[in-house]
XYZ file of C-alpha atoms in Angstrom:
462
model
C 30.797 14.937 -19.292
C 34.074 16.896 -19.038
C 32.214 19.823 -16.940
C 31.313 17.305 -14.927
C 33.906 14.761 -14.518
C 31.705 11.735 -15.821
C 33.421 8.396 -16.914
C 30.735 6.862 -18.381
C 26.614 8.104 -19.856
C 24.356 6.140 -21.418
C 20.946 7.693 -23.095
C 18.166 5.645 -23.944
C 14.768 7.829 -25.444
C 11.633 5.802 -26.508
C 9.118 7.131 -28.229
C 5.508 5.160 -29.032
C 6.580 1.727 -27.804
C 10.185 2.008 -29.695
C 13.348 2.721 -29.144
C 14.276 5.736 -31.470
C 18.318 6.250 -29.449
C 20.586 4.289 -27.878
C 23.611 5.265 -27.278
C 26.808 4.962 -24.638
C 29.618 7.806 -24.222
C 32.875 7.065 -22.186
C 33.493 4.356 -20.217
C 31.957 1.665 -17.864
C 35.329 1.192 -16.155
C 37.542 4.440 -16.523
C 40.857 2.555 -16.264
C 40.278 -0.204 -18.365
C 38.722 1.887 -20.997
C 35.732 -0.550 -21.172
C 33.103 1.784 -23.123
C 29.579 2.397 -22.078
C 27.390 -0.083 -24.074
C 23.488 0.098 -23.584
C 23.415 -3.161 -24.811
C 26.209 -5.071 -22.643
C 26.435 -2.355 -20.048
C 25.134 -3.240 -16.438
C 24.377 0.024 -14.426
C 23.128 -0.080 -10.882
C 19.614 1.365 -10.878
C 19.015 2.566 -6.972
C 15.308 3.231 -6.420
C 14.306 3.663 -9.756
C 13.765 -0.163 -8.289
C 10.977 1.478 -6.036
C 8.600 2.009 -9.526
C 9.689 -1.895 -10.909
C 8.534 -3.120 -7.591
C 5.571 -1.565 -7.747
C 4.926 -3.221 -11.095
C 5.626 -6.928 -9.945
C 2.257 -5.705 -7.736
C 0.502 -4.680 -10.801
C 1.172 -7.688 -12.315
C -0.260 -9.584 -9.453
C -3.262 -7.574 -9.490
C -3.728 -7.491 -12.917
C -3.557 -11.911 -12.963
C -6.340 -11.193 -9.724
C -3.819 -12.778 -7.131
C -4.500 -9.683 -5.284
C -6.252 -6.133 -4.818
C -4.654 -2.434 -4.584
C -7.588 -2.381 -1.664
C -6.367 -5.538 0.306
C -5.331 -4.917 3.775
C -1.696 -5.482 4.162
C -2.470 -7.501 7.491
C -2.873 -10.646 5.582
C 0.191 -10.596 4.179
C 2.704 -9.697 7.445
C 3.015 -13.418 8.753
C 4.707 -12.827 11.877
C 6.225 -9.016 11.268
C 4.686 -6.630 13.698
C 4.073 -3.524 13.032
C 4.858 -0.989 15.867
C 1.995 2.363 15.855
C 2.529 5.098 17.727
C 0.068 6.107 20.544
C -2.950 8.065 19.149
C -2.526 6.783 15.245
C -5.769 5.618 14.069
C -7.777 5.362 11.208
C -8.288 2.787 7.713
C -5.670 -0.061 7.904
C -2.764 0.131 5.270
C -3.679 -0.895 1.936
C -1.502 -2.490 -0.771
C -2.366 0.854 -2.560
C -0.242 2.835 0.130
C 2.753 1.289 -0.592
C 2.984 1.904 -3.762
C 1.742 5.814 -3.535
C 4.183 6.518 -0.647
C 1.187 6.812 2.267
C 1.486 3.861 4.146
C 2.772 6.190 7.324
C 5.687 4.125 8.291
C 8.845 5.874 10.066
C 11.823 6.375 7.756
C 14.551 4.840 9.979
C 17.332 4.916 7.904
C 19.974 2.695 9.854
C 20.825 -0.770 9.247
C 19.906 -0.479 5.688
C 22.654 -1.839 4.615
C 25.971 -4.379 4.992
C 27.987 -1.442 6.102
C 31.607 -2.868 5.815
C 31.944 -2.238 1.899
C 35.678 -3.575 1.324
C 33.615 -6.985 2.432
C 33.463 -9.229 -0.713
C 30.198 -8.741 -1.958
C 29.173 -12.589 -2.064
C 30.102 -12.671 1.499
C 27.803 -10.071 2.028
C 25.147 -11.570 -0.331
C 25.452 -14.973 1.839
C 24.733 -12.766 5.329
C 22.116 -10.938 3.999
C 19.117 -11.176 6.136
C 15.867 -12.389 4.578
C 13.016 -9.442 3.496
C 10.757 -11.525 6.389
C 13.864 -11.239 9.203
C 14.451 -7.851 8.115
C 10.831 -6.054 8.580
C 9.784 -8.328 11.548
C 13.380 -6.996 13.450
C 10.940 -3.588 14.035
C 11.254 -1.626 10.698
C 7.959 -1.274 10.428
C 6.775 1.740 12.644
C 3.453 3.481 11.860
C 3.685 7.218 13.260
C 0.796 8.792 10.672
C -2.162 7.914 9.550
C -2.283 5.289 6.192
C -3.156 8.189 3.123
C -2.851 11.130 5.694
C 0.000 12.470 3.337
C 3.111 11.162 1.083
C 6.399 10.261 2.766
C 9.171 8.952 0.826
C 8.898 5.477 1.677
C 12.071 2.711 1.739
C 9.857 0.387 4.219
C 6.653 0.119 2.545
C 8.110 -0.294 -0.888
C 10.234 -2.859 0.747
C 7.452 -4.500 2.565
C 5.439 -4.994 -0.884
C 8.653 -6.808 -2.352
C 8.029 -8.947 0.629
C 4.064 -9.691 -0.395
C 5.639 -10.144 -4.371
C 7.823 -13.442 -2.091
C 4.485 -14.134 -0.140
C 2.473 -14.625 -3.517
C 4.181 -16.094 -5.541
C 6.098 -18.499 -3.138
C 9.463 -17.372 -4.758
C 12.541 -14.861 -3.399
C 12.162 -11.550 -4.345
C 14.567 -11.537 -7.180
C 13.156 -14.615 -8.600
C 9.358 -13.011 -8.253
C 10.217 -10.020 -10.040
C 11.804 -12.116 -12.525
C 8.426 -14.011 -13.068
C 6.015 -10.991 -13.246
C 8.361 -8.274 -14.823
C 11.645 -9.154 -16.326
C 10.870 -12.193 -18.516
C 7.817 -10.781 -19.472
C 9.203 -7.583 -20.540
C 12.440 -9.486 -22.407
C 14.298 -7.978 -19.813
C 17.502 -10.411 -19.926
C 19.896 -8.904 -18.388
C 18.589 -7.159 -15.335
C 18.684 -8.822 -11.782
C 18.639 -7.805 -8.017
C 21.566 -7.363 -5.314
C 24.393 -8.148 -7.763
C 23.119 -11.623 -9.031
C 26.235 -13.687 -9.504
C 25.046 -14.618 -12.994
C 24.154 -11.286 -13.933
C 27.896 -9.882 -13.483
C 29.387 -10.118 -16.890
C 29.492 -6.449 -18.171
C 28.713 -4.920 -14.464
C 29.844 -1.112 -14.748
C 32.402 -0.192 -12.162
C 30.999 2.724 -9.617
C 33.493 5.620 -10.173
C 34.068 8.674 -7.547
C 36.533 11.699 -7.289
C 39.745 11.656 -5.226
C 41.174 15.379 -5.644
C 39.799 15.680 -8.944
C 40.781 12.451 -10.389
C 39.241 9.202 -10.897
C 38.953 6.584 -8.234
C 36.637 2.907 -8.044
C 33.659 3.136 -5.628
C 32.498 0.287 -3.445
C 29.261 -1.852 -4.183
C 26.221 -1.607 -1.740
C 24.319 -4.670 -1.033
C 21.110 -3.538 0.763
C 18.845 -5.263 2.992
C 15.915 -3.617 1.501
C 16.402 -4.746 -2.425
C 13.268 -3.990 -3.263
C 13.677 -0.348 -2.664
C 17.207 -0.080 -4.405
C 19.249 -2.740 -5.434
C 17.794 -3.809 -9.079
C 20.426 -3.586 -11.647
C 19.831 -3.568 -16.112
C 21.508 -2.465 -19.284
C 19.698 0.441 -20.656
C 18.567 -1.586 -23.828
C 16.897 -3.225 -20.659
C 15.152 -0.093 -19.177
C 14.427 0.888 -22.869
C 12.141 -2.467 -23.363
C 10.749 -1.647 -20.354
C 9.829 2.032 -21.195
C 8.401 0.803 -24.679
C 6.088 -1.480 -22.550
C 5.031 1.602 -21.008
C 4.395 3.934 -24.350
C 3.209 1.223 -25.975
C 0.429 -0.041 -24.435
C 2.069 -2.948 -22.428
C 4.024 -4.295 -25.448
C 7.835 -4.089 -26.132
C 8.582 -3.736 -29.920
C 10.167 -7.324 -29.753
C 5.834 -8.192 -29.079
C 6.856 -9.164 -25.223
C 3.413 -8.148 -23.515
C 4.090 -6.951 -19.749
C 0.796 -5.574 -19.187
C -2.643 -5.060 -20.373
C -3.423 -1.547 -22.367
C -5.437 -1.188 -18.908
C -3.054 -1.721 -16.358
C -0.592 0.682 -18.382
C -2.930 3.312 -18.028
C -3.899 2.724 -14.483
C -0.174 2.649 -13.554
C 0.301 6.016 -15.131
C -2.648 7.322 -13.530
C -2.466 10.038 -10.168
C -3.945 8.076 -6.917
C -2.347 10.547 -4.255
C -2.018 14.163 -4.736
C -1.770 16.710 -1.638
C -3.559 18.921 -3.560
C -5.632 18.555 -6.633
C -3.205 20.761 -8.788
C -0.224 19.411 -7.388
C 2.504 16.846 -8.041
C 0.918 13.463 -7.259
C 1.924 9.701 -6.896
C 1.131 7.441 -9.287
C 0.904 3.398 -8.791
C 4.826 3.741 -8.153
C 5.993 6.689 -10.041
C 5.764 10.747 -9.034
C 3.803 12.565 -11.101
C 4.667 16.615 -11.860
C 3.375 18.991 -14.388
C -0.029 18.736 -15.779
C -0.808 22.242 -15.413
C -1.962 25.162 -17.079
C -0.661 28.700 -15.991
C -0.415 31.895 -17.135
C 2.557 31.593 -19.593
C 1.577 28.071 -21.028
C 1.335 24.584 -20.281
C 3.306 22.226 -18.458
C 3.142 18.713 -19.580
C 3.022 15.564 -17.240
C 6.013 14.011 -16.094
C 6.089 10.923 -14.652
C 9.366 9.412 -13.667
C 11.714 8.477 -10.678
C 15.176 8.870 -10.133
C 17.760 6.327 -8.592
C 21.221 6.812 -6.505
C 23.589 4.503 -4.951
C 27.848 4.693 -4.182
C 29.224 5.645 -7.667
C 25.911 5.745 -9.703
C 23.157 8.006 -11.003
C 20.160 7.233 -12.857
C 17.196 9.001 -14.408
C 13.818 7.604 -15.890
C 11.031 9.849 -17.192
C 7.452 8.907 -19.267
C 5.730 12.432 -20.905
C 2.397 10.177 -21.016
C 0.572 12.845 -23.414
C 3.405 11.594 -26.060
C 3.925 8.268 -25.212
C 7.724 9.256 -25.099
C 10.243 8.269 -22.260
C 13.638 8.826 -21.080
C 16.608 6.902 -19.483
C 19.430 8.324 -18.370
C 22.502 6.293 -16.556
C 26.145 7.657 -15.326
C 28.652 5.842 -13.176
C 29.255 8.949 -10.787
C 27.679 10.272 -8.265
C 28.514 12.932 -5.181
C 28.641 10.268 -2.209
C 31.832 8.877 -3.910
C 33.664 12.227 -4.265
C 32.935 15.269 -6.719
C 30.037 17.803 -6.992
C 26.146 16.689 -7.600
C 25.823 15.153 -11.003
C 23.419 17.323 -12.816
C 23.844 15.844 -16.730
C 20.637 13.873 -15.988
C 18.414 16.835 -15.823
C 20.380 18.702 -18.336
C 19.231 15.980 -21.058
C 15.979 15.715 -19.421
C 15.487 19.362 -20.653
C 16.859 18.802 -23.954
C 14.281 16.383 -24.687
C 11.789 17.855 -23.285
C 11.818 20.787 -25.118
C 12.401 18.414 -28.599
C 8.359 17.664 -28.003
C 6.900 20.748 -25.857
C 6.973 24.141 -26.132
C 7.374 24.763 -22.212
C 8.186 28.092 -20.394
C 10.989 27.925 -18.233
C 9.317 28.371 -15.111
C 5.657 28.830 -13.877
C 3.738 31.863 -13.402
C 0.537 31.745 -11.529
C -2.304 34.011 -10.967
C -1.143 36.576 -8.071
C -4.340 37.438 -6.204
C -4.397 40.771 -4.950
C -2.649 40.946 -1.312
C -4.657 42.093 1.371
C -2.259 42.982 4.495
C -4.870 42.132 6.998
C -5.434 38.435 6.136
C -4.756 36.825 9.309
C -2.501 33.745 8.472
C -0.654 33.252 11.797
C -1.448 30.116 12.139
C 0.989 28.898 10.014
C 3.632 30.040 11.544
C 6.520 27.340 11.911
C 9.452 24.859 11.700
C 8.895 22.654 9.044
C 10.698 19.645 8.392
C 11.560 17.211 5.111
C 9.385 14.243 6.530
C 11.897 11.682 5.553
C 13.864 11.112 9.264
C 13.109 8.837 12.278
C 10.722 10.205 14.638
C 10.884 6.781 16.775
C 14.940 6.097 16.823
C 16.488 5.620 20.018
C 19.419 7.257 20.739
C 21.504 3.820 19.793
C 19.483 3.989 16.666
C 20.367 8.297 15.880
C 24.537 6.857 16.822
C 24.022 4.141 14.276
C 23.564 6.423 11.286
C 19.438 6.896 11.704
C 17.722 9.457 8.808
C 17.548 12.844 11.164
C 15.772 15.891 10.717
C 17.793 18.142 8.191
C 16.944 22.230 8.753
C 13.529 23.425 9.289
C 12.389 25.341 6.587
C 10.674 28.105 9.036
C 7.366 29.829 7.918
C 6.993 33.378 9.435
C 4.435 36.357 8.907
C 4.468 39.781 7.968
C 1.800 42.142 7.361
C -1.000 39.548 5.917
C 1.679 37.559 4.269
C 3.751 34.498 4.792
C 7.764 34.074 3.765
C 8.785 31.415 3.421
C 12.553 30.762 2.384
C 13.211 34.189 2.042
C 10.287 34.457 -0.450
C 6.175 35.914 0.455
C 3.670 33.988 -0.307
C -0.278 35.227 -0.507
C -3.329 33.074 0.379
C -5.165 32.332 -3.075
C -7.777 30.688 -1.516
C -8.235 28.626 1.520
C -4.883 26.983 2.734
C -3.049 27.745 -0.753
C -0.890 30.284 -1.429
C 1.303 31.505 -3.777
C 4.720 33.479 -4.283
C 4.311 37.330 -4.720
C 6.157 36.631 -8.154
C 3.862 33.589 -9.389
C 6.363 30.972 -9.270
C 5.434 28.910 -6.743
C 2.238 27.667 -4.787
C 2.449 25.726 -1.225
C -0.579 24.059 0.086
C -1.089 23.643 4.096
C -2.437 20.727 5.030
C -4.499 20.459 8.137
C -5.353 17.245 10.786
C -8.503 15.898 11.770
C -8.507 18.524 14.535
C -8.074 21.116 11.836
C -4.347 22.215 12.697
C -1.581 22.732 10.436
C 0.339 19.758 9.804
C 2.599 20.056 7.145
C 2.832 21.911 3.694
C 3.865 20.973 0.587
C 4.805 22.846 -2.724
C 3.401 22.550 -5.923
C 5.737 20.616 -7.565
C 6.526 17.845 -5.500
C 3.988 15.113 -3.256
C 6.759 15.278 -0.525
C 5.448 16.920 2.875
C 7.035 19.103 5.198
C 5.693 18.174 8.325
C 5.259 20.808 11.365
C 7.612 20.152 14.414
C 6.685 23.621 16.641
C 5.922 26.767 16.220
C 9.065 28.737 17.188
């Protein structure tokens, strides 16, 4: 915490359905001296929300008020959904939302109530409903539904929106029906919930080194980002999850079933790869030449002055949460304690090599592999903004990450990569694999490596 200029940490680890520590270091409000409580302590949760929304749908399907294979067109009332010339193929299924491969646009503007010195009830009061906000043309198809895994804000939000449709009830009330009270969540809410303020931990940034309050985001797309809990919260939740749906109070979220099924892969690019389970990313899972790598199935969360961590290692039935009241937008270098205790815990139940080393298949100079060549791009931008839209703060395209060739080889980053079979390759040192994946015309589309679902999406070939 003092590498890192950190006010405030708290560390929750589960193990088997129970909590086995819980603890708080530092403060929840630096200048007060308030101290981190996982009990009392209120941290902002970003879109570790994403994963809890997608349980309110499990819930629903689990009670048979709906299927992961319902078409989402029964649900949309009057929001439209805008699809780019030449998109085609099965309609969008509940299941896409909650893997990440519905194919909407990431738009990225208008996200949010951007004056952030408003009072935050103000705000709250102006907030536009989930129904307003996806019918005002947020919802813009531009790839096929389960053509590949996008990092999705609008399809996560929309299902929030089918959690109001169901169950006749706000979002933050739904989610309070199907997940929190069932779970003995207590003190978790969405958007700031004016009853749910009393021990809310102060965002904290860096002003030339030194401590300074952040502001408080109030989103338009809650269910994407803006749940907030205590860790002894996210703890009860996590020993729902290693515990076969029950907390060790005896509060049963889910079925033994549905716990499994949510913790089960339903997208992968590749069938080694990092997947997408029913809300969560999946990583690890493989066997390679220097041992093991267990699953990981987590999600992380950032918003103005917070960063949070949650992992499950499924083959244990342990979990981690991690929660600090810095991050990098509000001043001060990436927060990186998350993954540092990430590691230390992992390693407390695995015996896991530092890094991966794959089979290297022999390299034979004359494999032809031009047709990779490329600019490929992070796949989370708008491809459909106007220019109004791009001046208004739209997600762009960051830098291409440009595949070349030499001499039967592709590099990639600086690093070559050899075909291993078909479209997959792998570094020259066995670190890393990339898998190319191809449209229904057969051309390269986008890549993506072995340790992440996210695609990188060809824009050109120079």
């Amino acid at each position: 915490m003092d590498e890192e200029k950190l006010p405030g940490v708290a560390v929750i680890l589960v193990k088997e359905g129970q909590t086995i520590f819980s603890r708080g270091y530092g403060y929840a409000d630096y200048f007060e001296q308030t101290p981190v409580s996982p009990d009392d302590s209120v941290f902002r949760i970003g879109s570790i929300t994403k994963p809890l929304t997608a349980l309110g749908i499990m819930k629903l399907v689990e009670q048979e008020r709906l299927s992961l294979n319902d078409d989402i067109g029964q649900y949309l009332g009057d929001i439209e959904i805008s699809v780019v010339p030449g998109v085609s193929g099965d309609p969008i299924k509940i299941w896409n939302l909650l893997t990440h491969t519905s194919g909407f646009d990431q738009i990225g503007v208008n996200r949010f109530d951007p004056d952030l010195l408003k009072d935050f009830d103000e705000r709250r009061a102006e907030r536009p409903s989930l129904q307003a906000y996806l019918a005002d043309n947020n919802l813009r198809q531009t790839v096929p539904a389960g053509s590949h895994y996008r990092y999705d804000t609008y399809g996560i939000t929309l299902a929030g929106h089918i959690l109001e449709q169901i169950t006749g009830k706000p979002y933050d009330d739904a989610m309070d029906e199907l997940v929190f009270e069932p779970a003995g969540m207590s003190t978790t809410s969405v958007g700031l919930d004016p009853d749910n303020r009393t021990g809310l931990v102060r965002p904290h940034g860096l002003v030339e080194g030194e401590f300074a309050y952040g502001p408080y985001e109030l989103y338009y797309t809650q269910p994407a980002s803006s749940i907030e809990a205590t860790p002894s919260d996210m703890g009860r939740l996590l020993e729902a999850l290693t515990g076969g749906g029950i907390t060790s109070e005896g509060n049963r979220l889910f079925s033994a079933e549905t716990v499994e099924d949510i913790l089960s892969v339903h997208y992968r690019p590749h069938p080694d790869f990092s997947g997408m389970t029913h809300g969560f990313v999946d990583e690890g899972g493989y066997a390679t030449a220097n041992g093991a790598f267990p699953r990981e199935v987590g999600h992380g969360g950032t918003t103005y002055g917070f960063r949070t961590s949650l992992t499950i290692f499924p083959e244990k039935n342990v979990a981690l949460f991690v929660a600090v009241n810095r991050n990098f937008e509000t001043g001060g270098d990436r927060v990186m304690l998350n993954g540092d205790v990430f590691r230390l815990v992992r390693a407390a139940f695995f015996d896991v090599p530092e890094e991966p080393r794959f089979e290297v298949p022999a390299h034979n100079p004359d494999d032809s592999v031009s047709e990779y060549i490329g600019n490929y791009f992070y796949d989370v931008f708008c491809s459909t903004c106007s220019p109004t839209e791009i001046e208004s703060g739209a997600w762009q395209q960051g830098s291409p990450v440009k595949v070349s060739v030499e001499a039967g080889a592709l590099i990639i980053s600086g690093k070559r990569y050899v075909r291993q079979a078909g479209d997959l390759f792998v570094s020259d040192d066995g670190t890393r694999r990339v898998f190319f994946r191809r449209d229904l015309d057969q051309q390269v589309l986008s890549f993506s490596w072995n340790s992440s679902p996210d695609a990188f999406a060809r824009y050109g070939r120079e």
